[in-house]
Tab-separated table of C-alpha atoms in Angstrom:
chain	number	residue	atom	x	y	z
A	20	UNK	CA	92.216	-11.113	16.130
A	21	UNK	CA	94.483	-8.077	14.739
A	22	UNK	CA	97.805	-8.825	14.677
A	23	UNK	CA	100.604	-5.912	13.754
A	24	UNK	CA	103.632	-6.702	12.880
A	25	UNK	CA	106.383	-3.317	14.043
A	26	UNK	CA	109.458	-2.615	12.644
A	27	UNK	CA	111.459	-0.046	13.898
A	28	UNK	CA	114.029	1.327	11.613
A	29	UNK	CA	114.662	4.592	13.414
A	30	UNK	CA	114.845	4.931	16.956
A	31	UNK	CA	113.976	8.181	19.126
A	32	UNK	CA	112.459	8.774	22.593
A	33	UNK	CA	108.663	8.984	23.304
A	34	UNK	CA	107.993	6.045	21.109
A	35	UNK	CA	104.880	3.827	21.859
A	36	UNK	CA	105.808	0.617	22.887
A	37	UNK	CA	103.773	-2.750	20.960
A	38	UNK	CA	101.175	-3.190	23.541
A	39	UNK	CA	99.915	0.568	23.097
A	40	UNK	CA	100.321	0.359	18.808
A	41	UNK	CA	98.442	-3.120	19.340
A	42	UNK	CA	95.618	-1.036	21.748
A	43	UNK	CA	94.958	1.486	19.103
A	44	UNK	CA	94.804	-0.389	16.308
A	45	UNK	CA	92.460	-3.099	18.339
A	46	UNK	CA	90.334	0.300	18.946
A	47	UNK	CA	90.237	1.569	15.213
A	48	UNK	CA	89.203	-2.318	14.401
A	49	UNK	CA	86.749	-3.126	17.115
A	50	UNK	CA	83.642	-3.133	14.377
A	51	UNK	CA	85.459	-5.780	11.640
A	52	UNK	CA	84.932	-8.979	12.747
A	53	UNK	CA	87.287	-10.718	11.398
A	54	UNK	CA	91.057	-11.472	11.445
A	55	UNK	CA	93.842	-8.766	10.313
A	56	UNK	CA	97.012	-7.735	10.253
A	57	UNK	CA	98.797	-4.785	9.678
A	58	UNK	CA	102.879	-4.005	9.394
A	59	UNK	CA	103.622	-0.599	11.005
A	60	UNK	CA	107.117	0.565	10.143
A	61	UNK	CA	109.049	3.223	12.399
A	62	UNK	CA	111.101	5.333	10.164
A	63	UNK	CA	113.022	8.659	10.388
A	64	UNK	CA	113.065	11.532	7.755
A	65	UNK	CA	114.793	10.393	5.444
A	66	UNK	CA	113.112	7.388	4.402
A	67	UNK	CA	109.591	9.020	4.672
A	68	UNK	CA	110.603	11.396	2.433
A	69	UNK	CA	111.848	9.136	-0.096
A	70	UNK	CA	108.529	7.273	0.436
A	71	UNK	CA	106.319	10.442	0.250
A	72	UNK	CA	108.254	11.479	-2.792
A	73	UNK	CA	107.666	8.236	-4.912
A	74	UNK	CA	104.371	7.097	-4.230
A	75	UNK	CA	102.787	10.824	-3.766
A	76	UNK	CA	104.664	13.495	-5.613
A	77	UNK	CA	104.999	15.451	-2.482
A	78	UNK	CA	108.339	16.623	-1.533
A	79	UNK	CA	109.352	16.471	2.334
A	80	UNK	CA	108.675	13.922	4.669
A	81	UNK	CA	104.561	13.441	6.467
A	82	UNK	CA	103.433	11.941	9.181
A	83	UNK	CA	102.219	8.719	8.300
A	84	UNK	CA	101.372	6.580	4.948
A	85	UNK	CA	99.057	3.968	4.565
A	86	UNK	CA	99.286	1.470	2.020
A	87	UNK	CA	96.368	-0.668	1.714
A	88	UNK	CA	97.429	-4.523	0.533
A	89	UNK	CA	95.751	-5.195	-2.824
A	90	UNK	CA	95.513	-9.012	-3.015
A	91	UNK	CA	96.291	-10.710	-6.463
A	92	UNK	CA	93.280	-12.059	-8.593
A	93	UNK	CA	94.531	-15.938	-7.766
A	94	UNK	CA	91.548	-18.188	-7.210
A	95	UNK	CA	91.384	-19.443	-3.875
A	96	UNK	CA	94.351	-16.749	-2.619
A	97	UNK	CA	93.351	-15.106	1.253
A	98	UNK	CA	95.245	-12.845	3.270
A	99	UNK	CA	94.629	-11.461	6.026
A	100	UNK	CA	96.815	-8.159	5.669
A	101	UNK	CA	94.922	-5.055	5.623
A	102	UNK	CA	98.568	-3.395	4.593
A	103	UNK	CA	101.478	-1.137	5.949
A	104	UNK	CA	101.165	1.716	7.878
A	105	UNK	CA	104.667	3.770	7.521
A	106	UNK	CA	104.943	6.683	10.374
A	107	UNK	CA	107.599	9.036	10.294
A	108	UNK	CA	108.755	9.557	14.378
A	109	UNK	CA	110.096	12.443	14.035
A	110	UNK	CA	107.675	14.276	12.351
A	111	UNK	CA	105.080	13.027	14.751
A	112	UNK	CA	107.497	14.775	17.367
A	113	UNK	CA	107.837	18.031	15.778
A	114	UNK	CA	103.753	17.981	15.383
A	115	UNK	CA	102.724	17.176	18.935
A	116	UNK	CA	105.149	19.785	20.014
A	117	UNK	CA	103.757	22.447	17.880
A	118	UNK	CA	100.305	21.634	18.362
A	119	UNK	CA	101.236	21.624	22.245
A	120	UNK	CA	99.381	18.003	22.334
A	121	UNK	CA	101.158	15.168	24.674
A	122	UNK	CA	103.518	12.611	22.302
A	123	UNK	CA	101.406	9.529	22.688
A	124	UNK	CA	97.675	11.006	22.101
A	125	UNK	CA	99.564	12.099	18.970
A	126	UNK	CA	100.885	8.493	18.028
A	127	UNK	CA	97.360	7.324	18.828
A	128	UNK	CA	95.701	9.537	16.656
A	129	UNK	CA	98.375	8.816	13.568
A	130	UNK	CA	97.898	5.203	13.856
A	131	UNK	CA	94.102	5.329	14.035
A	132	UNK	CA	94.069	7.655	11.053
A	133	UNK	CA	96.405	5.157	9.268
A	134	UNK	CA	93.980	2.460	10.417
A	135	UNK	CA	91.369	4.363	8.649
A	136	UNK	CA	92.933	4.978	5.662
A	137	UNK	CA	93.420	1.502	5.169
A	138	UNK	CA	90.015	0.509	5.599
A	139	UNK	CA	88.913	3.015	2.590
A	140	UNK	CA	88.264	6.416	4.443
A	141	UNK	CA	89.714	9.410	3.254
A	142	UNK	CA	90.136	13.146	3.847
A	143	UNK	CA	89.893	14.200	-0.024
A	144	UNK	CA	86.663	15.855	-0.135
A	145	UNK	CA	84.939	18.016	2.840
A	146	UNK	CA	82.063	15.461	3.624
A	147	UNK	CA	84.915	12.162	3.546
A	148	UNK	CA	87.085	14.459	5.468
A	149	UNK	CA	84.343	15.368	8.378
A	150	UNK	CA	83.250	11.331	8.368
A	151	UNK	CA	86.839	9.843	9.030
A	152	UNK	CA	87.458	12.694	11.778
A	153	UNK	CA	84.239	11.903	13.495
A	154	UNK	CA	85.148	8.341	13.928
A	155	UNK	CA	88.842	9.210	15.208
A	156	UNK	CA	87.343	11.214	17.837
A	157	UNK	CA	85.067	8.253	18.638
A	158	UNK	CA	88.270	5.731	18.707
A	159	UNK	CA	89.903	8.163	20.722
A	160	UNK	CA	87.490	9.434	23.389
A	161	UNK	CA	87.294	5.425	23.764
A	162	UNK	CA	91.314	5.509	24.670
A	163	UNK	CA	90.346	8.535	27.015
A	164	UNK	CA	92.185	10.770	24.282
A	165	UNK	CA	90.740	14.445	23.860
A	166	UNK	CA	89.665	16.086	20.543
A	167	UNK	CA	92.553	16.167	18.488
A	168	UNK	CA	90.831	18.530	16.420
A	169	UNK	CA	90.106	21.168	19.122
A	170	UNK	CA	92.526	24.224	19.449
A	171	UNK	CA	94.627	23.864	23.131
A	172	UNK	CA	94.501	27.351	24.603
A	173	UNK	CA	98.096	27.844	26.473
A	174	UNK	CA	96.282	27.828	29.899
A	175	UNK	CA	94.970	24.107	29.134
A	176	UNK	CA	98.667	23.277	28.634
């Protein structure tokens, strides 16, 4: 079972509620058989950009951050936390707008990604990069969610 626990420290319209966070991250865990959890943590500008600042040396606020839990070398010590998943609402806004793609595809696609990162996948390199996509259009087309990855003409929109 995956368990997520949200906190929502900045509130703005178009959020997903639990059930649909719960849904996707069920989706981007379907293959790990066993028992997880995950914190996903709601946040405005602000605190993603103090976030993005510290712990990447990027300036500005992002979209999401994952931090995978690192469990302490203590014999006999399990958890069952995969780690946090901090995601920046209004910068998923702004993006979804932009990229003329509808709110909650976008939120599913962020959180999958997240999902992702925590489980080790990663966008550094061209090959990593073309691996994790492939499975978020998997997770997604399971959801019913187009290619995020595909260019929306403005007649499609």
């Amino acid at each position: 079972m995956n368990w997520i626990d949200v906190q929502r420290v900045f509130a703005s319209d178009g959020q997903p509620d639990d059930a649909s966070l719960q849904r996707w991250v069920d989706t981007a865990l379907a293959a790990l058989n066993e028992d997880t959890e995950i914190v996903v943590r709601i946040v405005g500008i602000e605190e993603s950009a103090e976030l993005n600042s510290y712990y990447r040396a990027k300036q500005g606020p992002t979209n999401i951050l994952s931090f995978p839990f690192e469990a302490p070398d203590i014999d006999g010590f399990e958890s069952a936390l995969l780690g946090d998943l901090v995601v920046c609402a209004p910068v998923l806004a702004t993006e979804a707008e932009q990229q003329g793609k509808p709110l909650l595809d976008h939120w599913a696609h962020i959180i999958i990604h997240g999902v992702l990162h925590l489980l080790g996948y990663d966008h550094i390199d061209e090959a990593d990069a073309e691996e994790m996509e492939n499975k978020e259009i998997v997770f997604l087309q399971q959801l019913t969610i187009r290619n995020p990855y595909l260019q929306v003409t403005d007649h499609e929109r």
